Amino acid sequence: MTNPEILWVPCLKMNSQDPAYGDRLIRMFLLSHYERGHVLFETGTICSTPSYSSLMPPTIPASGSVWRILPESPVELTTLQNFDGFIELFVSPHHIPITVLETLWPGPKIKRVILTRPKHLSLANFVSAIEGIRIQFPGLGLWVDQLTTGWDALTYLLAIFPDLQPWQVQDNELDKLLSIGQQLGRDVLLTDFSGRPPIKIPFLPRYAPGPARKWRRVPIYPRFV
Amino acid sequence: MEDMLRYQPIWPESAQAGWNLIQMLKITTTRSCWMRCRFCDFSHFVPMIDDHPVPSLSLLQASQSHPALAEAYDLIKIRGGLSFFEPWSYFRSAIRHVHKRNSAPIQALSAVEVQHFHRVEQKPVQEVLEELLWAGATSLGPGGSELLVDSWREEMASLRLSSRQWLSIHKIAERVGLKSQASLMVFPGITEEQIRVHFEIFRELKSLSVIEVKPFRCLGTQLEIMGNPHLLEVLATIQLIKKSFPHVMVAMNIDNLSRDMCELLQWHGVSRAMVTKDVIE
Ligand code: SF4
């Protein structure tokens, strides 16, 4: 398939204060996803893991250390400029931090922008907000949050914006992402932001393999047998 | 895989004008049917269902006394399985009562039922249709036109009338003065070729003004294992209808659909959004 791939990044939220327990949980999370997966540290304790971001500004600017900025707790532009690390920016179409984006993009600091969808935003308005960002900031890595967007809208968005990627697709809904990939003729890759090579996820067998003669049996009602 | 239906993304700007909400009253004649169509949740092996004989219908009583018939609707749909016991005159009277009690247009029965009564009562098709018109129906329902591809029908609904038979009954209906209704059921894995063959039949209908898109609902049918069609398959099918029949309206039932889905349907050309306001069973 030549079309751009759809990426699946499994996510784990860590808010444990107990580093020993956190370590084990992350191990299990990575083991069950072929060592691919992104961890969000909601508290200050950060365990070493190849792909992560944290809600606090990471103090050690180790490679791959990323600060997640949420729309409800925006950070001053100067603080961001002085921050020695990378940024994962969550934005809502109602509050797009234009100055932050204009100052820091293009540049290496902004790793990705994740769009969340406010509750009452119509799909048409969401589409035009995304298109607006794409035009103003070409090349910006845009992700769209599945949980707030919903599957119907996400399906359409992935079809109309081939460079958009889904965020927060849960493990038990991976089949939905795979069937979108199958419909659009795009491979789905399991990956994270650690730089390790992505893994292609095979599509599910689509339809019941019903050879015609199996369907054409005599209708025997169990009562009469 | 190669023959998969491909969806062509379109922008919200290219939305087609018009989105009419059609408030419907759905009258179900019976929920059991002997025809064993594999895609239908009415198909049971009758006359016995789980050791109980099929109860006689209450349609006639309902058509005389049900309070829902005093309400206003944009459309009344009368449809259901094929009954074993009630004669044609029973249905004819029931439709007549509905028509007398409510002024909404009535889409009644389908080619499948017409052929059934034609056979069991040995009544010419034209006569059945004329009586249907007399009883108050404005159109013949689209039943039987899920997918007018004979090889597919052999497998999925082998007891049913063939595509040509469906067409000839609808042609007679047109002549008699009943509007033809047609539909297309979107199955998972439906191909462009199947839809093309299906459309060939439609082209022979002169008064065709609405095509109803019915996404297959697997629950309770023998094909449950197939699952439901993908959203993009439904949209791609609508695109094909708009391309092949630009002047025909596309209808779809929007009960239980998300707001996003309704928005998408509107952009892609669905203009009659059917909502079930009341149900008589
Ligand atoms: S004839 Fe109609 S009601 Fe009967 S099984 Fe087939 S689709 Fe269902």
mmCIF file of N, CA and C in Angstrom, chain B residues 18-63:
data_model
loop_
_atom_site.group_PDB
_atom_site.id
_atom_site.type_symbol
_atom_site.label_atom_id
_atom_site.label_comp_id
_atom_site.label_asym_id
_atom_site.label_seq_id
_atom_site.Cartn_x
_atom_site.Cartn_y
_atom_site.Cartn_z
ATOM 1 N N GLY B 18 -30.706 20.841 1.220
ATOM 2 C CA GLY B 18 -31.915 20.101 1.562
ATOM 3 C C GLY B 18 -31.692 18.983 2.548
ATOM 4 N N TRP B 19 -32.473 18.991 3.566
ATOM 5 C CA TRP B 19 -32.445 17.934 4.579
ATOM 6 C C TRP B 19 -33.833 17.941 5.174
ATOM 7 N N ASN B 20 -34.687 17.087 4.643
ATOM 8 C CA ASN B 20 -36.069 17.076 5.117
ATOM 9 C C ASN B 20 -36.270 15.967 6.122
ATOM 10 N N LEU B 21 -36.751 16.361 7.290
ATOM 11 C CA LEU B 21 -37.063 15.355 8.297
ATOM 12 C C LEU B 21 -38.446 14.786 7.981
ATOM 13 N N ILE B 22 -38.515 13.484 7.830
ATOM 14 C CA ILE B 22 -39.795 12.840 7.540
ATOM 15 C C ILE B 22 -40.221 12.093 8.802
ATOM 16 N N GLN B 23 -41.293 12.567 9.416
ATOM 17 C CA GLN B 23 -41.787 11.922 10.635
ATOM 18 C C GLN B 23 -42.646 10.741 10.225
ATOM 19 N N MET B 24 -42.270 9.582 10.719
ATOM 20 C CA MET B 24 -42.943 8.368 10.240
ATOM 21 C C MET B 24 -43.753 7.666 11.309
ATOM 22 N N LEU B 25 -44.816 7.033 10.871
ATOM 23 C CA LEU B 25 -45.496 6.055 11.711
ATOM 24 C C LEU B 25 -45.201 4.702 11.074
ATOM 25 N N LYS B 26 -44.622 3.808 11.858
ATOM 26 C CA LYS B 26 -44.285 2.496 11.315
ATOM 27 C C LYS B 26 -45.280 1.478 11.829
ATOM 28 N N ILE B 27 -45.965 0.832 10.905
ATOM 29 C CA ILE B 27 -46.904 -0.203 11.325
ATOM 30 C C ILE B 27 -46.338 -1.550 10.882
ATOM 31 N N THR B 28 -46.076 -2.401 11.858
ATOM 32 C CA THR B 28 -45.525 -3.711 11.523
ATOM 33 C C THR B 28 -46.661 -4.722 11.505
ATOM 34 N N THR B 29 -46.837 -5.382 10.378
ATOM 35 C CA THR B 29 -47.942 -6.333 10.272
ATOM 36 C C THR B 29 -47.672 -7.567 11.134
ATOM 37 N N THR B 30 -46.515 -8.167 10.946
ATOM 38 C CA THR B 30 -46.138 -9.311 11.778
ATOM 39 C C THR B 30 -44.612 -9.399 11.832
ATOM 40 N N ARG B 31 -44.118 -9.917 12.944
ATOM 41 C CA ARG B 31 -42.673 -10.039 13.081
ATOM 42 C C ARG B 31 -42.176 -11.445 12.751
ATOM 43 N N SER B 32 -43.039 -12.249 12.162
ATOM 44 C CA SER B 32 -42.516 -13.553 11.749
ATOM 45 C C SER B 32 -42.784 -13.749 10.274
ATOM 46 N N CYS B 33 -41.892 -14.463 9.648
ATOM 47 C CA CYS B 33 -41.984 -14.628 8.199
ATOM 48 C C CYS B 33 -41.353 -15.958 7.838
ATOM 49 N N TRP B 34 -41.960 -16.639 6.883
ATOM 50 C CA TRP B 34 -41.434 -17.966 6.540
ATOM 51 C C TRP B 34 -40.375 -17.909 5.451
ATOM 52 N N MET B 35 -40.057 -16.718 4.948
ATOM 53 C CA MET B 35 -39.240 -16.691 3.741
ATOM 54 C C MET B 35 -37.741 -16.880 3.969
ATOM 55 N N ARG B 36 -37.340 -16.838 5.207
ATOM 56 C CA ARG B 36 -35.973 -17.195 5.561
ATOM 57 C C ARG B 36 -34.904 -16.358 4.857
ATOM 58 N N CYS B 37 -35.160 -15.111 4.612
ATOM 59 C CA CYS B 37 -34.097 -14.257 4.085
ATOM 60 C C CYS B 37 -33.039 -14.142 5.187
ATOM 61 N N ARG B 38 -31.806 -14.383 4.822
ATOM 62 C CA ARG B 38 -30.783 -14.499 5.864
ATOM 63 C C ARG B 38 -30.426 -13.176 6.511
ATOM 64 N N PHE B 39 -30.770 -12.096 5.828
ATOM 65 C CA PHE B 39 -30.408 -10.778 6.359
ATOM 66 C C PHE B 39 -31.522 -10.164 7.187
ATOM 67 N N CYS B 40 -32.596 -10.934 7.438
ATOM 68 C CA CYS B 40 -33.774 -10.319 8.046
ATOM 69 C C CYS B 40 -34.033 -10.903 9.428
ATOM 70 N N ASP B 41 -34.311 -10.043 10.384
ATOM 71 C CA ASP B 41 -34.556 -10.556 11.733
ATOM 72 C C ASP B 41 -36.006 -10.995 11.925
ATOM 73 N N PHE B 42 -36.829 -10.891 10.886
ATOM 74 C CA PHE B 42 -38.201 -11.409 10.979
ATOM 75 C C PHE B 42 -38.260 -12.872 10.531
ATOM 76 N N SER B 43 -37.171 -13.345 9.965
ATOM 77 C CA SER B 43 -37.259 -14.647 9.330
ATOM 78 C C SER B 43 -37.131 -15.756 10.378
ATOM 79 N N HIS B 44 -38.244 -16.423 10.640
ATOM 80 C CA HIS B 44 -38.258 -17.551 11.568
ATOM 81 C C HIS B 44 -38.883 -18.709 10.839
ATOM 82 N N PHE B 45 -38.622 -19.874 11.350
ATOM 83 C CA PHE B 45 -39.279 -21.009 10.739
ATOM 84 C C PHE B 45 -40.684 -21.095 11.309
ATOM 85 N N VAL B 46 -41.670 -20.745 10.535
ATOM 86 C CA VAL B 46 -43.048 -20.780 11.000
ATOM 87 C C VAL B 46 -43.734 -21.980 10.330
ATOM 88 N N PRO B 47 -44.868 -22.436 10.733
ATOM 89 C CA PRO B 47 -45.810 -21.851 11.672
ATOM 90 C C PRO B 47 -45.497 -22.059 13.158
ATOM 91 N N MET B 48 -44.407 -22.696 13.499
ATOM 92 C CA MET B 48 -44.097 -22.829 14.925
ATOM 93 C C MET B 48 -42.926 -21.930 15.275
ATOM 94 N N ILE B 49 -43.067 -21.135 16.313
ATOM 95 C CA ILE B 49 -41.912 -20.401 16.813
ATOM 96 C C ILE B 49 -41.741 -20.827 18.255
ATOM 97 N N ASP B 50 -40.641 -21.446 18.547
ATOM 98 C CA ASP B 50 -40.374 -21.913 19.903
ATOM 99 C C ASP B 50 -41.575 -22.641 20.496
ATOM 100 N N ASP B 51 -42.102 -23.565 19.765
ATOM 101 C CA ASP B 51 -43.206 -24.404 20.243
ATOM 102 C C ASP B 51 -44.560 -23.710 20.302
ATOM 103 N N HIS B 52 -44.613 -22.435 19.969
ATOM 104 C CA HIS B 52 -45.905 -21.770 20.009
ATOM 105 C C HIS B 52 -46.382 -21.517 18.598
ATOM 106 N N PRO B 53 -47.639 -21.768 18.334
ATOM 107 C CA PRO B 53 -48.140 -21.415 17.007
ATOM 108 C C PRO B 53 -48.120 -19.902 16.847
ATOM 109 N N VAL B 54 -47.972 -19.453 15.640
ATOM 110 C CA VAL B 54 -47.927 -18.007 15.408
ATOM 111 C C VAL B 54 -49.273 -17.388 15.800
ATOM 112 N N PRO B 55 -49.244 -16.365 16.631
ATOM 113 C CA PRO B 55 -50.516 -15.761 17.025
ATOM 114 C C PRO B 55 -51.154 -15.057 15.830
ATOM 115 N N SER B 56 -52.463 -14.918 15.842
ATOM 116 C CA SER B 56 -53.075 -14.213 14.724
ATOM 117 C C SER B 56 -52.793 -12.714 14.884
ATOM 118 N N LEU B 57 -52.868 -12.005 13.782
ATOM 119 C CA LEU B 57 -52.439 -10.603 13.795
ATOM 120 C C LEU B 57 -53.450 -9.698 14.503
ATOM 121 N N SER B 58 -52.916 -8.558 14.955
ATOM 122 C CA SER B 58 -53.820 -7.599 15.586
ATOM 123 C C SER B 58 -53.912 -6.332 14.740
ATOM 124 N N LEU B 59 -53.405 -6.451 13.503
ATOM 125 C CA LEU B 59 -53.317 -5.279 12.630
ATOM 126 C C LEU B 59 -54.680 -4.630 12.385
ATOM 127 N N LEU B 60 -55.662 -5.458 12.119
ATOM 128 C CA LEU B 60 -56.970 -4.915 11.770
ATOM 129 C C LEU B 60 -57.563 -4.129 12.935
ATOM 130 N N GLN B 61 -57.455 -4.722 14.139
ATOM 131 C CA GLN B 61 -57.943 -4.008 15.326
ATOM 132 C C GLN B 61 -57.197 -2.691 15.495
ATOM 133 N N ALA B 62 -55.853 -2.783 15.397
ATOM 134 C CA ALA B 62 -55.035 -1.583 15.600
ATOM 135 C C ALA B 62 -55.426 -0.506 14.605
ATOM 136 N N SER B 63 -55.672 -0.901 13.359
ATOM 137 C CA SER B 63 -55.970 0.100 12.335
ATOM 138 C C SER B 63 -57.311 0.791 12.618
#
